Coordinates of C-alpha atoms in Angstrom, one line a residue:
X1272 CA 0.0 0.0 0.0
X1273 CA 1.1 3.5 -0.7
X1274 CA 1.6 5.3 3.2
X1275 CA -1.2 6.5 4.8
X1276 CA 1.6 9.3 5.4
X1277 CA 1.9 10.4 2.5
X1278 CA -1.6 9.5 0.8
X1279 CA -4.1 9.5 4.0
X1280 CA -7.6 10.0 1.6
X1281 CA -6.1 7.1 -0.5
X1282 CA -5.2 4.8 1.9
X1283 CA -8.2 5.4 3.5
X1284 CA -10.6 4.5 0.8
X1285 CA -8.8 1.2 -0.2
X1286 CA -9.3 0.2 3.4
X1287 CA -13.0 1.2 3.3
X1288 CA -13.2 -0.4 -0.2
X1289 CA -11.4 -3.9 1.1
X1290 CA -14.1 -3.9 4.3
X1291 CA -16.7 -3.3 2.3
X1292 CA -15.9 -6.4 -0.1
X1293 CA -15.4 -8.3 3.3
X1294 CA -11.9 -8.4 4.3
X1295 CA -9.1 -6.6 5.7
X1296 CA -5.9 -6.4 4.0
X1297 CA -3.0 -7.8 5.8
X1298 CA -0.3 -4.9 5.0
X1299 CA 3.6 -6.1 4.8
X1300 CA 4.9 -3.4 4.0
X1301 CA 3.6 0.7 3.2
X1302 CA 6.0 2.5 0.5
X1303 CA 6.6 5.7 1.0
X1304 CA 6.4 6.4 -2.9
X1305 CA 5.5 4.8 -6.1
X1306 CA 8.6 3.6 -7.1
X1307 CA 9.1 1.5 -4.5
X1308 CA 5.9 0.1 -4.3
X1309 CA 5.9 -1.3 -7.6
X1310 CA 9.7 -2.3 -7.0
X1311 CA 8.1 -4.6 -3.8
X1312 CA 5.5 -6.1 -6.3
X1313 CA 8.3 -6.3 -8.8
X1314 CA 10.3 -8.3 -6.2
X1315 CA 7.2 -10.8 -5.5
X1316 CA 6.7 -9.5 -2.5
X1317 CA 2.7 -9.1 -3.1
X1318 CA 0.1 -6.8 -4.7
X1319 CA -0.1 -3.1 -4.7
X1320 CA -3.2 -1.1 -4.2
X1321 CA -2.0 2.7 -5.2
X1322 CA -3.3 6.1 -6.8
X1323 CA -4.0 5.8 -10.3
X1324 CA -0.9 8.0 -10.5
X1325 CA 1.0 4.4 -11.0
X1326 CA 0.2 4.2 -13.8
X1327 CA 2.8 6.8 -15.3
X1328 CA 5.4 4.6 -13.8
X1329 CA 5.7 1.6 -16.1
X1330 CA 8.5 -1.3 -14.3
X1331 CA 9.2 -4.3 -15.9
X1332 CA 7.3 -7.6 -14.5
X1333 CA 4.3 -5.7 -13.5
X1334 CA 0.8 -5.3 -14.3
X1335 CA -1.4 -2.3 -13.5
X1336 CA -4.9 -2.9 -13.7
X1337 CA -7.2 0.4 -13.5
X1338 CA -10.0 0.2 -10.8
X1339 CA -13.4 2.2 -11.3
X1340 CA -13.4 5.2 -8.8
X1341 CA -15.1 4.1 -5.5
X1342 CA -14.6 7.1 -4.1
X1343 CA -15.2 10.5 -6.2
X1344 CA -12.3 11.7 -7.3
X1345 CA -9.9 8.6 -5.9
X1346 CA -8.4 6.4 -8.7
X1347 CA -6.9 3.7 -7.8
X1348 CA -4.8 1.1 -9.7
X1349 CA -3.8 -2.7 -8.6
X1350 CA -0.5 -3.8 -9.5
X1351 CA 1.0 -7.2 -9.4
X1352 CA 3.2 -9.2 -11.0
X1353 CA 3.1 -9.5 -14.9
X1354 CA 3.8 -13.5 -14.5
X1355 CA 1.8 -14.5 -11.6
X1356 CA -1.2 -16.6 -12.7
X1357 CA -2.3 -18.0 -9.4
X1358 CA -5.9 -18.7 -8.3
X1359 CA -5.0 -16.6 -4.7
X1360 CA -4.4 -13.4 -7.2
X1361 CA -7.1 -14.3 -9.6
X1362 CA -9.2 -14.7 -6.6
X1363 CA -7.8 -11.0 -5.2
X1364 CA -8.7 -9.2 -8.1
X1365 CA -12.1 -10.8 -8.8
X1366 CA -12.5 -9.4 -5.2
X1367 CA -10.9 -6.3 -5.6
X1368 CA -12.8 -5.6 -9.3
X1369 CA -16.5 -6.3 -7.7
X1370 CA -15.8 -4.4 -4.9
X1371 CA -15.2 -1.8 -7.2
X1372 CA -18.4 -1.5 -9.0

């Protein structure tokens, strides 16, 4: 997750958008900028819920997938590894895409 620090409305509403879908995200680590939280997803080290201003940051291996607004004027993006194919992260953003709607 991007720091609530640094983007408090942001993190916020991707907390209020994970308990409204019925779960609470279990948070390793909070990057302090977008860089390096695509360079933890990058690593393998999990999937990035961050401001749709991810998106101008393209790193090799990963996958940003736009999310519909679920907060007026809060665009979010889920990144995750390019290569992973898993049922846990089809499962996440199945989740992640119908709380969304």
């Amino acid at each position: 997750m991007s720091s609530r620090r640094n983007e408090t409305a942001a993190f916020d509403a991707a907390f209020a958008v994970c308990r409204t879908a019925g779960f609470e995200p279990d948070i390793a680590h909070e990057a302090d900028n977008l860089h390096t939280l695509l360079g933890l997803v990058a690593c393998g080290l999990g999937v990035g819920l961050g401001p749709a201003e991810m998106h101008r940051f393209r790193h090799v291996g990963v996958t940003l997938l736009p999310l519909a607004p679920a907060t007026p004027g809060l665009h979010f993006h889920l990144a995750h590894r390019a290569d992973d194919a898993g049922a846990v992260l089809r499962n996440f953003r199945r989740t992640v895409i119908h709380a969304h709607r």
